mmCIF file of C-alpha atoms in Angstrom:
data_model
loop_
_atom_site.group_PDB
_atom_site.id
_atom_site.type_symbol
_atom_site.label_atom_id
_atom_site.label_comp_id
_atom_site.label_asym_id
_atom_site.label_seq_id
_atom_site.Cartn_x
_atom_site.Cartn_y
_atom_site.Cartn_z
ATOM 1 C CA MET O 297 91.219 69.413 84.446
ATOM 2 C CA ALA O 298 94.143 71.705 85.222
ATOM 3 C CA THR O 299 94.829 74.753 83.051
ATOM 4 C CA PRO O 300 98.337 75.141 81.521
ATOM 5 C CA VAL O 301 99.108 77.757 84.203
ATOM 6 C CA GLN O 302 98.073 75.312 86.951
ATOM 7 C CA GLU O 303 100.039 72.483 85.287
ATOM 8 C CA ASN O 304 103.112 74.732 85.268
ATOM 9 C CA LEU O 305 102.682 75.419 89.010
ATOM 10 C CA ILE O 306 102.364 71.698 89.804
ATOM 11 C CA THR O 307 105.283 70.583 87.628
ATOM 12 C CA SER O 308 107.667 73.396 88.625
ATOM 13 C CA ASN O 309 106.835 72.963 92.283
ATOM 14 C CA LYS O 310 107.662 69.238 92.169
ATOM 15 C CA SER O 311 111.243 70.049 91.131
ATOM 16 C CA TYR O 312 111.470 72.836 93.728
ATOM 17 C CA ALA O 313 110.218 70.618 96.566
ATOM 18 C CA ALA O 314 112.528 67.747 95.535
ATOM 19 C CA ASN O 315 115.556 69.947 96.317
ATOM 20 C CA PHE O 316 114.016 71.932 99.184
ATOM 21 C CA ASP O 317 116.155 72.119 102.327
ATOM 22 C CA LYS O 318 114.826 75.224 104.113
ATOM 23 C CA GLY O 319 111.949 73.668 106.034
ATOM 24 C CA HIS O 320 113.505 74.730 109.335
ATOM 25 C CA LEU O 321 113.226 78.494 108.819
ATOM 26 C CA PRO O 322 111.320 80.373 111.548
ATOM 27 C CA LEU O 323 108.296 82.622 110.894
ATOM 28 C CA PRO O 324 109.894 86.010 111.745
ATOM 29 C CA PRO O 325 112.109 87.421 108.955
ATOM 30 C CA GLY O 326 115.761 86.713 109.844
ATOM 31 C CA LYS O 327 117.022 90.132 108.721
ATOM 32 C CA ARG O 328 114.023 91.981 110.171
ATOM 33 C CA TYR O 329 113.068 94.022 107.134
ATOM 34 C CA THR O 330 110.195 94.476 104.715
ATOM 35 C CA VAL O 331 110.330 95.140 100.992
ATOM 36 C CA VAL O 332 107.371 96.882 99.345
ATOM 37 C CA THR O 333 107.440 96.625 95.565
ATOM 38 C CA CYS O 334 105.190 96.385 92.511
ATOM 39 C CA MET O 335 103.350 93.279 91.252
ATOM 40 C CA ASP O 336 104.964 93.922 87.823
ATOM 41 C CA ALA O 337 105.917 90.681 86.037
ATOM 42 C CA ARG O 338 109.407 92.021 85.244
ATOM 43 C CA ILE O 339 110.512 92.159 88.891
ATOM 44 C CA ASP O 340 112.013 89.187 90.765
ATOM 45 C CA PRO O 341 112.626 90.729 94.210
ATOM 46 C CA ALA O 342 114.581 87.772 95.647
ATOM 47 C CA ALA O 343 117.087 87.789 92.778
ATOM 48 C CA ALA O 344 117.203 91.515 91.986
ATOM 49 C CA PHE O 345 117.266 92.778 95.574
ATOM 50 C CA GLY O 346 119.307 89.977 97.176
ATOM 51 C CA ILE O 347 116.670 88.558 99.494
ATOM 52 C CA ASP O 348 117.567 85.060 100.712
ATOM 53 C CA LEU O 349 114.726 82.761 101.759
ATOM 54 C CA GLY O 350 113.673 83.657 105.295
ATOM 55 C CA ASP O 351 115.287 87.130 105.297
ATOM 56 C CA ALA O 352 112.445 89.601 104.706
ATOM 57 C CA HIS O 353 108.732 90.132 104.218
ATOM 58 C CA VAL O 354 107.924 90.996 100.605
ATOM 59 C CA ILE O 355 104.747 92.970 99.951
ATOM 60 C CA ARG O 356 103.697 93.504 96.326
ATOM 61 C CA ASN O 357 100.781 95.410 94.832
ATOM 62 C CA ALA O 358 99.985 97.469 91.738
ATOM 63 C CA GLY O 359 102.405 100.413 91.894
ATOM 64 C CA ALA O 360 104.189 99.468 95.136
ATOM 65 C CA SER O 361 101.710 101.663 96.971
ATOM 66 C CA ALA O 362 102.623 102.325 100.610
ATOM 67 C CA LYS O 363 99.009 103.188 101.341
ATOM 68 C CA ASP O 364 97.733 99.879 99.944
ATOM 69 C CA ALA O 365 100.477 98.016 101.839
ATOM 70 C CA LEU O 366 99.884 99.651 105.225
ATOM 71 C CA ARG O 367 97.975 96.777 106.873
ATOM 72 C CA SER O 368 100.757 94.362 105.936
ATOM 73 C CA ILE O 369 103.530 96.751 107.012
ATOM 74 C CA VAL O 370 101.932 97.270 110.447
ATOM 75 C CA ILE O 371 101.616 93.479 110.898
ATOM 76 C CA SER O 372 105.234 93.032 109.790
ATOM 77 C CA GLN O 373 106.471 95.542 112.354
ATOM 78 C CA GLN O 374 104.145 95.088 115.283
ATOM 79 C CA LEU O 375 103.648 91.325 115.204
ATOM 80 C CA LEU O 376 106.914 90.169 113.637
ATOM 81 C CA GLN O 377 109.344 92.853 114.812
ATOM 82 C CA THR O 378 110.741 94.080 111.487
ATOM 83 C CA GLN O 379 112.552 97.388 111.754
ATOM 84 C CA GLU O 380 113.202 98.619 108.241
ATOM 85 C CA VAL O 381 111.253 99.179 105.014
ATOM 86 C CA LEU O 382 112.689 99.318 101.481
ATOM 87 C CA LEU O 383 110.089 100.830 99.139
ATOM 88 C CA VAL O 384 110.937 100.032 95.502
ATOM 89 C CA LYS O 385 108.956 101.399 92.550
ATOM 90 C CA HIS O 386 110.161 100.877 88.971
ATOM 91 C CA THR O 387 110.540 102.426 85.534
ATOM 92 C CA GLY O 388 107.838 101.682 82.987
ATOM 93 C CA CYS O 389 105.199 101.141 85.682
ATOM 94 C CA GLY O 390 101.660 100.669 84.356
ATOM 95 C CA MET O 391 100.396 102.997 87.103
ATOM 96 C CA LEU O 392 102.050 105.917 85.272
ATOM 97 C CA THR O 393 99.926 105.308 82.167
ATOM 98 C CA PHE O 394 96.334 105.981 83.262
ATOM 99 C CA GLN O 395 94.083 108.001 85.544
ATOM 100 C CA ASN O 396 91.222 106.775 87.707
ATOM 101 C CA SER O 397 88.696 107.923 85.116
ATOM 102 C CA ASP O 398 90.400 105.779 82.424
ATOM 103 C CA ALA O 399 90.411 102.662 84.607
ATOM 104 C CA THR O 400 86.784 103.204 85.613
ATOM 105 C CA SER O 401 85.749 103.543 81.941
ATOM 106 C CA ILE O 402 87.554 100.311 81.040
ATOM 107 C CA VAL O 403 85.908 98.437 83.928
ATOM 108 C CA GLU O 404 82.505 99.776 82.883
ATOM 109 C CA LYS O 405 83.037 98.903 79.213
ATOM 110 C CA ASN O 406 84.266 95.357 79.975
ATOM 111 C CA LEU O 407 82.130 94.395 82.966
ATOM 112 C CA GLY O 408 79.249 96.853 83.144
ATOM 113 C CA PRO O 409 78.030 99.406 85.718
ATOM 114 C CA GLU O 410 77.705 96.762 88.464
ATOM 115 C CA ALA O 411 81.489 96.290 88.341
ATOM 116 C CA VAL O 412 82.040 100.032 88.781
ATOM 117 C CA THR O 413 79.815 99.931 91.857
ATOM 118 C CA ALA O 414 81.751 96.910 93.187
ATOM 119 C CA VAL O 415 85.067 98.731 92.695
ATOM 120 C CA LYS O 416 83.720 101.785 94.545
ATOM 121 C CA ASP O 417 82.238 99.738 97.381
ATOM 122 C CA GLN O 418 85.273 97.506 97.825
ATOM 123 C CA PHE O 419 88.217 99.862 97.540
ATOM 124 C CA GLY O 420 86.737 103.309 97.179
ATOM 125 C CA GLY O 421 87.210 103.414 93.394
ATOM 126 C CA ASP O 422 90.792 104.685 93.714
ATOM 127 C CA PHE O 423 93.210 102.607 91.624
ATOM 128 C CA LEU O 424 96.110 104.684 93.059
ATOM 129 C CA PRO O 425 97.766 105.675 89.749
ATOM 130 C CA PHE O 426 100.552 108.271 89.885
ATOM 131 C CA LYS O 427 102.187 110.759 87.545
ATOM 132 C CA ASN O 428 105.851 111.062 88.461
ATOM 133 C CA LEU O 429 107.918 108.054 89.464
ATOM 134 C CA GLU O 430 110.621 109.555 91.693
ATOM 135 C CA GLU O 431 108.250 112.061 93.263
ATOM 136 C CA GLN O 432 105.835 109.272 94.143
ATOM 137 C CA VAL O 433 108.618 107.239 95.766
ATOM 138 C CA LYS O 434 109.509 110.272 97.900
ATOM 139 C CA GLU O 435 105.854 110.913 98.736
ATOM 140 C CA ASP O 436 105.279 107.299 99.808
ATOM 141 C CA VAL O 437 108.453 107.302 101.926
ATOM 142 C CA ALA O 438 107.461 110.596 103.599
ATOM 143 C CA TRP O 439 103.926 109.269 104.189
ATOM 144 C CA LEU O 440 105.292 106.176 105.931
ATOM 145 C CA LYS O 441 107.783 108.178 108.007
ATOM 146 C CA GLU O 442 105.025 110.483 109.253
ATOM 147 C CA ASN O 443 102.459 107.715 109.698
ATOM 148 C CA LYS O 444 101.340 107.296 113.292
ATOM 149 C CA ALA O 445 100.741 103.557 112.677
ATOM 150 C CA ILE O 446 104.487 103.088 111.991
ATOM 151 C CA GLY O 447 107.003 103.128 114.856
ATOM 152 C CA SER O 448 109.475 106.039 114.880
ATOM 153 C CA ASN O 449 112.283 103.457 115.243
ATOM 154 C CA VAL O 450 111.574 102.143 111.724
ATOM 155 C CA THR O 451 114.003 103.113 108.935
ATOM 156 C CA VAL O 452 112.263 103.772 105.595
ATOM 157 C CA SER O 453 114.137 104.270 102.319
ATOM 158 C CA GLY O 454 112.968 104.724 98.717
ATOM 159 C CA TRP O 455 114.345 103.185 95.518
ATOM 160 C CA VAL O 456 113.705 102.963 91.788
ATOM 161 C CA TYR O 457 114.333 99.725 89.886
ATOM 162 C CA ASP O 458 115.027 100.041 86.153
ATOM 163 C CA VAL O 459 113.300 97.156 84.335
ATOM 164 C CA THR O 460 115.496 97.695 81.253
ATOM 165 C CA THR O 461 118.872 97.464 83.067
ATOM 166 C CA GLY O 462 118.075 95.513 86.233
ATOM 167 C CA LYS O 463 119.625 98.307 88.341
ATOM 168 C CA VAL O 464 118.220 99.911 91.501
ATOM 169 C CA LYS O 465 118.991 103.422 92.657
ATOM 170 C CA ASN O 466 118.244 105.248 95.855
ATOM 171 C CA VAL O 467 116.015 108.325 95.471
ATOM 172 C CA MET B 239 125.125 106.270 105.638
ATOM 173 C CA ALA B 240 123.472 103.109 104.341
ATOM 174 C CA THR B 241 122.125 100.510 106.793
ATOM 175 C CA PRO B 242 123.331 96.881 106.427
ATOM 176 C CA VAL B 243 119.970 96.050 104.778
ATOM 177 C CA GLN B 244 120.452 98.890 102.262
ATOM 178 C CA GLU B 245 124.099 97.845 101.666
ATOM 179 C CA ASN B 246 122.896 94.317 100.925
ATOM 180 C CA LEU B 247 120.389 95.650 98.369
ATOM 181 C CA ILE B 248 123.060 97.756 96.638
ATOM 182 C CA THR B 249 125.707 95.017 96.564
ATOM 183 C CA SER B 250 123.376 92.173 95.552
ATOM 184 C CA ASN B 251 121.753 94.293 92.869
ATOM 185 C CA LYS B 252 125.143 95.134 91.303
ATOM 186 C CA SER B 253 125.752 91.419 90.651
ATOM 187 C CA TYR B 254 122.204 90.938 89.387
ATOM 188 C CA ALA B 255 122.388 93.875 86.975
ATOM 189 C CA ALA B 256 125.823 92.792 85.699
ATOM 190 C CA ASN B 257 124.262 89.583 84.327
ATOM 191 C CA PHE B 258 120.844 91.026 83.454
ATOM 192 C CA ASP B 259 119.611 90.218 79.931
ATOM 193 C CA LYS B 260 115.834 90.622 80.231
ATOM 194 C CA GLY B 261 115.557 94.348 79.558
ATOM 195 C CA HIS B 262 113.388 93.719 76.500
ATOM 196 C CA LEU B 263 110.399 92.195 78.332
ATOM 197 C CA PRO B 264 107.059 93.950 77.720
ATOM 198 C CA LEU B 265 104.801 95.326 80.481
ATOM 199 C CA PRO B 266 101.905 92.824 80.155
ATOM 200 C CA PRO B 267 102.570 89.422 81.782
ATOM 201 C CA GLY B 268 103.526 86.949 79.047
ATOM 202 C CA LYS B 269 101.493 84.084 80.471
ATOM 203 C CA ARG B 270 98.555 86.319 81.410
ATOM 204 C CA TYR B 271 98.121 85.232 85.009
ATOM 205 C CA THR B 272 98.286 86.634 88.510
ATOM 206 C CA VAL B 273 99.591 84.996 91.671
ATOM 207 C CA VAL B 274 98.288 86.191 95.036
ATOM 208 C CA THR B 275 100.365 84.958 97.949
ATOM 209 C CA CYS B 276 101.561 85.922 101.422
ATOM 210 C CA MET B 277 104.388 88.346 102.293
ATOM 211 C CA ASP B 278 105.890 85.554 104.468
ATOM 212 C CA ALA B 279 109.705 85.509 104.329
ATOM 213 C CA ARG B 280 109.755 81.755 103.706
ATOM 214 C CA ILE B 281 108.079 81.991 100.283
ATOM 215 C CA ASP B 282 110.009 82.600 97.040
ATOM 216 C CA PRO B 283 107.150 82.610 94.490
ATOM 217 C CA ALA B 284 109.364 82.695 91.365
ATOM 218 C CA ALA B 285 111.331 79.611 92.451
ATOM 219 C CA ALA B 286 108.601 77.671 94.296
ATOM 220 C CA PHE B 287 105.795 78.297 91.811
ATOM 221 C CA GLY B 288 107.809 78.289 88.560
ATOM 222 C CA ILE B 289 107.286 81.908 87.531
ATOM 223 C CA ASP B 290 109.815 83.028 84.927
ATOM 224 C CA LEU B 291 110.615 86.736 84.697
ATOM 225 C CA GLY B 292 107.887 88.454 82.681
ATOM 226 C CA ASP B 293 105.310 85.646 83.049
ATOM 227 C CA ALA B 294 102.903 86.791 85.772
ATOM 228 C CA HIS B 295 101.863 89.527 88.166
ATOM 229 C CA VAL B 296 102.730 88.633 91.758
ATOM 230 C CA ILE B 297 100.690 90.250 94.516
ATOM 231 C CA ARG B 298 101.774 89.678 98.113
ATOM 232 C CA ASN B 299 100.262 90.824 101.388
ATOM 233 C CA ALA B 300 99.864 89.589 104.959
ATOM 234 C CA GLY B 301 97.869 86.356 104.638
ATOM 235 C CA ALA B 302 97.455 86.359 100.828
ATOM 236 C CA SER B 303 94.146 88.144 101.343
ATOM 237 C CA ALA B 304 92.008 88.331 98.185
ATOM 238 C CA LYS B 305 90.125 91.262 99.668
ATOM 239 C CA ASP B 306 93.305 93.243 100.300
ATOM 240 C CA ALA B 307 94.548 92.355 96.798
ATOM 241 C CA LEU B 308 91.381 93.305 94.927
ATOM 242 C CA ARG B 309 92.570 96.686 93.569
ATOM 243 C CA SER B 310 95.687 95.045 92.129
ATOM 244 C CA ILE B 311 93.748 92.064 90.712
ATOM 245 C CA VAL B 312 91.286 94.364 88.928
ATOM 246 C CA ILE B 313 94.179 96.368 87.433
ATOM 247 C CA SER B 314 95.903 93.132 86.378
ATOM 248 C CA GLN B 315 92.802 91.916 84.567
ATOM 249 C CA GLN B 316 91.223 95.062 83.214
ATOM 250 C CA LEU B 317 94.320 97.031 82.243
ATOM 251 C CA LEU B 318 96.791 94.221 81.508
ATOM 252 C CA GLN B 319 94.507 91.456 80.279
ATOM 253 C CA THR B 320 95.414 88.640 82.669
ATOM 254 C CA GLN B 321 92.889 85.809 82.697
ATOM 255 C CA GLU B 322 93.737 83.558 85.606
ATOM 256 C CA VAL B 323 94.408 83.871 89.350
ATOM 257 C CA LEU B 324 96.353 81.407 91.521
ATOM 258 C CA LEU B 325 95.657 82.175 95.193
ATOM 259 C CA VAL B 326 98.307 80.561 97.431
ATOM 260 C CA LYS B 327 98.170 80.666 101.240
ATOM 261 C CA HIS B 328 100.634 78.650 103.349
ATOM 262 C CA THR B 329 101.103 76.508 106.427
ATOM 263 C CA GLY B 330 102.379 78.255 109.555
ATOM 264 C CA CYS B 331 100.936 81.609 108.509
ATOM 265 C CA GLY B 332 101.179 84.345 111.139
ATOM 266 C CA MET B 333 97.595 85.351 110.348
ATOM 267 C CA LEU B 334 96.409 82.120 112.016
ATOM 268 C CA THR B 335 97.973 83.121 115.330
ATOM 269 C CA PHE B 336 96.057 86.225 116.448
ATOM 270 C CA GLN B 337 92.747 88.050 116.406
ATOM 271 C CA ASN B 338 92.094 91.715 115.646
ATOM 272 C CA SER B 339 91.830 92.484 119.368
ATOM 273 C CA ASP B 340 95.333 91.032 119.960
ATOM 274 C CA ALA B 341 96.885 93.071 117.136
ATOM 275 C CA THR B 342 95.131 96.227 118.299
ATOM 276 C CA SER B 343 96.416 95.718 121.862
ATOM 277 C CA ILE B 344 99.982 95.251 120.607
ATOM 278 C CA VAL B 345 99.775 98.401 118.468
ATOM 279 C CA GLU B 346 98.417 100.361 121.441
ATOM 280 C CA LYS B 347 101.064 99.016 123.820
ATOM 281 C CA ASN B 348 103.944 99.729 121.403
ATOM 282 C CA LEU B 349 102.814 102.950 119.740
ATOM 283 C CA GLY B 350 100.013 104.393 121.855
ATOM 284 C CA PRO B 351 96.345 105.233 121.240
ATOM 285 C CA GLU B 352 97.140 107.553 118.302
ATOM 286 C CA ALA B 353 98.428 104.527 116.383
ATOM 287 C CA VAL B 354 95.191 102.631 117.030
ATOM 288 C CA THR B 355 93.258 105.603 115.628
ATOM 289 C CA ALA B 356 95.565 105.683 112.572
ATOM 290 C CA VAL B 357 95.020 101.959 111.951
ATOM 291 C CA LYS B 358 91.233 102.444 112.180
ATOM 292 C CA ASP B 359 91.235 105.508 109.928
ATOM 293 C CA GLN B 360 93.563 104.036 107.318
ATOM 294 C CA PHE B 361 92.370 100.474 106.920
ATOM 295 C CA GLY B 362 89.315 100.149 109.093
ATOM 296 C CA GLY B 363 91.191 98.429 111.928
ATOM 297 C CA ASP B 364 90.768 94.980 110.341
ATOM 298 C CA PHE B 365 94.083 93.113 110.131
ATOM 299 C CA LEU B 366 92.282 90.267 108.260
ATOM 300 C CA PRO B 367 93.447 87.345 110.428
ATOM 301 C CA PHE B 368 91.815 83.947 109.823
ATOM 302 C CA LYS B 369 91.237 80.726 111.763
ATOM 303 C CA ASN B 370 91.349 77.824 109.317
ATOM 304 C CA LEU B 371 93.848 77.686 106.477
ATOM 305 C CA GLU B 372 92.093 75.546 103.867
ATOM 306 C CA GLU B 373 88.669 77.017 104.618
ATOM 307 C CA GLN B 374 90.050 80.509 104.154
ATOM 308 C CA VAL B 375 91.587 79.578 100.791
ATOM 309 C CA LYS B 376 88.190 78.280 99.662
ATOM 310 C CA GLU B 377 86.419 81.364 101.016
ATOM 311 C CA ASP B 378 88.804 83.729 99.206
ATOM 312 C CA VAL B 379 88.460 81.779 95.949
ATOM 313 C CA ALA B 380 84.647 81.789 96.206
ATOM 314 C CA TRP B 381 84.691 85.517 97.021
ATOM 315 C CA LEU B 382 86.742 86.267 93.913
ATOM 316 C CA LYS B 383 84.588 84.050 91.701
ATOM 317 C CA GLU B 384 81.430 85.822 92.847
ATOM 318 C CA ASN B 385 82.972 89.288 92.809
ATOM 319 C CA LYS B 386 81.306 91.644 90.344
ATOM 320 C CA ALA B 387 84.619 93.490 89.851
ATOM 321 C CA ILE B 388 86.183 90.305 88.405
ATOM 322 C CA GLY B 389 85.298 89.128 84.890
ATOM 323 C CA SER B 390 83.384 85.839 84.640
ATOM 324 C CA ASN B 391 86.008 84.676 82.076
ATOM 325 C CA VAL B 392 88.685 84.633 84.811
ATOM 326 C CA THR B 393 89.779 81.232 86.191
ATOM 327 C CA VAL B 394 90.480 81.288 89.944
ATOM 328 C CA SER B 395 92.097 78.391 91.827
ATOM 329 C CA GLY B 396 93.227 77.968 95.450
ATOM 330 C CA TRP B 397 96.401 76.385 96.805
ATOM 331 C CA VAL B 398 98.282 75.745 100.044
ATOM 332 C CA TYR B 399 102.092 75.920 100.167
ATOM 333 C CA ASP B 400 103.794 73.937 102.932
ATOM 334 C CA VAL B 401 106.734 75.985 104.262
ATOM 335 C CA THR B 402 108.297 72.881 105.833
ATOM 336 C CA THR B 403 108.354 70.736 102.649
ATOM 337 C CA GLY B 404 108.268 73.306 99.839
ATOM 338 C CA LYS B 405 105.219 71.549 98.331
ATOM 339 C CA VAL B 406 102.002 73.120 97.027
ATOM 340 C CA LYS B 407 98.646 71.378 96.901
ATOM 341 C CA ASN B 408 95.366 72.335 95.318
ATOM 342 C CA VAL B 409 92.481 72.806 97.778
#
């Protein structure tokens, strides 16, 4: 018995597949770039950032963390020859609203001490929250530029997307 | 001086923002679910999986790895009250085409031994490749269901998207 969310996936995908004509696209991104952005529900990277199907890798995680995305970025560059990264964080990000201690307390209250242990064991207990949006974009960009796992030929730029206006700006 | 990729972002986003009328959407996903899928350039989750703006968190990484996504999934559930996960891997995934030793050799050849050390220090040197698509979907789903950091009230389902037909199927 499918849930409403699963039913929506099945029904929507039927319409999508019925009109699908991009089955010929190759694996490597045609425009050889990678977008790192947040998982936030208010962001549609393809539409808002002009990414046509087949153009770019799109990595998304809570907060658009460069650190969290590093494995995927290295694969994108080393195995699929991308040469540029656009790192896009956004206004109103949930990661600006809590600290690790808050998140840990919530996990403990909802799921018990075993869940706190699981979080520590599985990703070190760091939820990667941050305090200042533009500063964190700059920090992540600098971290990638200096990272020895990233080729020095790779161009990295940082951006902020405003979820209330739909506009991006370079920072 | 903007690169062509940056110029494309700026130009495309101007058109998007000019017609943007969703600035009122709240932070928590309206349909309270999370999609985990691959960074692959041939996937447009909003269009292919029927995700309207504001509906769902979308997490993307190389291979749609549940393990790599865990921090973001826990934040989605514990801090933003999502209750369901759709995990979607896809045919023709790059992660089926190499082993850790291959990726490590490529990194060493392109960037030198310092890069191999950086990869080991920063994400344990595991690129998380896999050998069998459907089996890996099932393994990731089982891993999430058994994970103590995930609430037992959370529904997790596994899917494969075919990049040549645009169709998803439940596995």
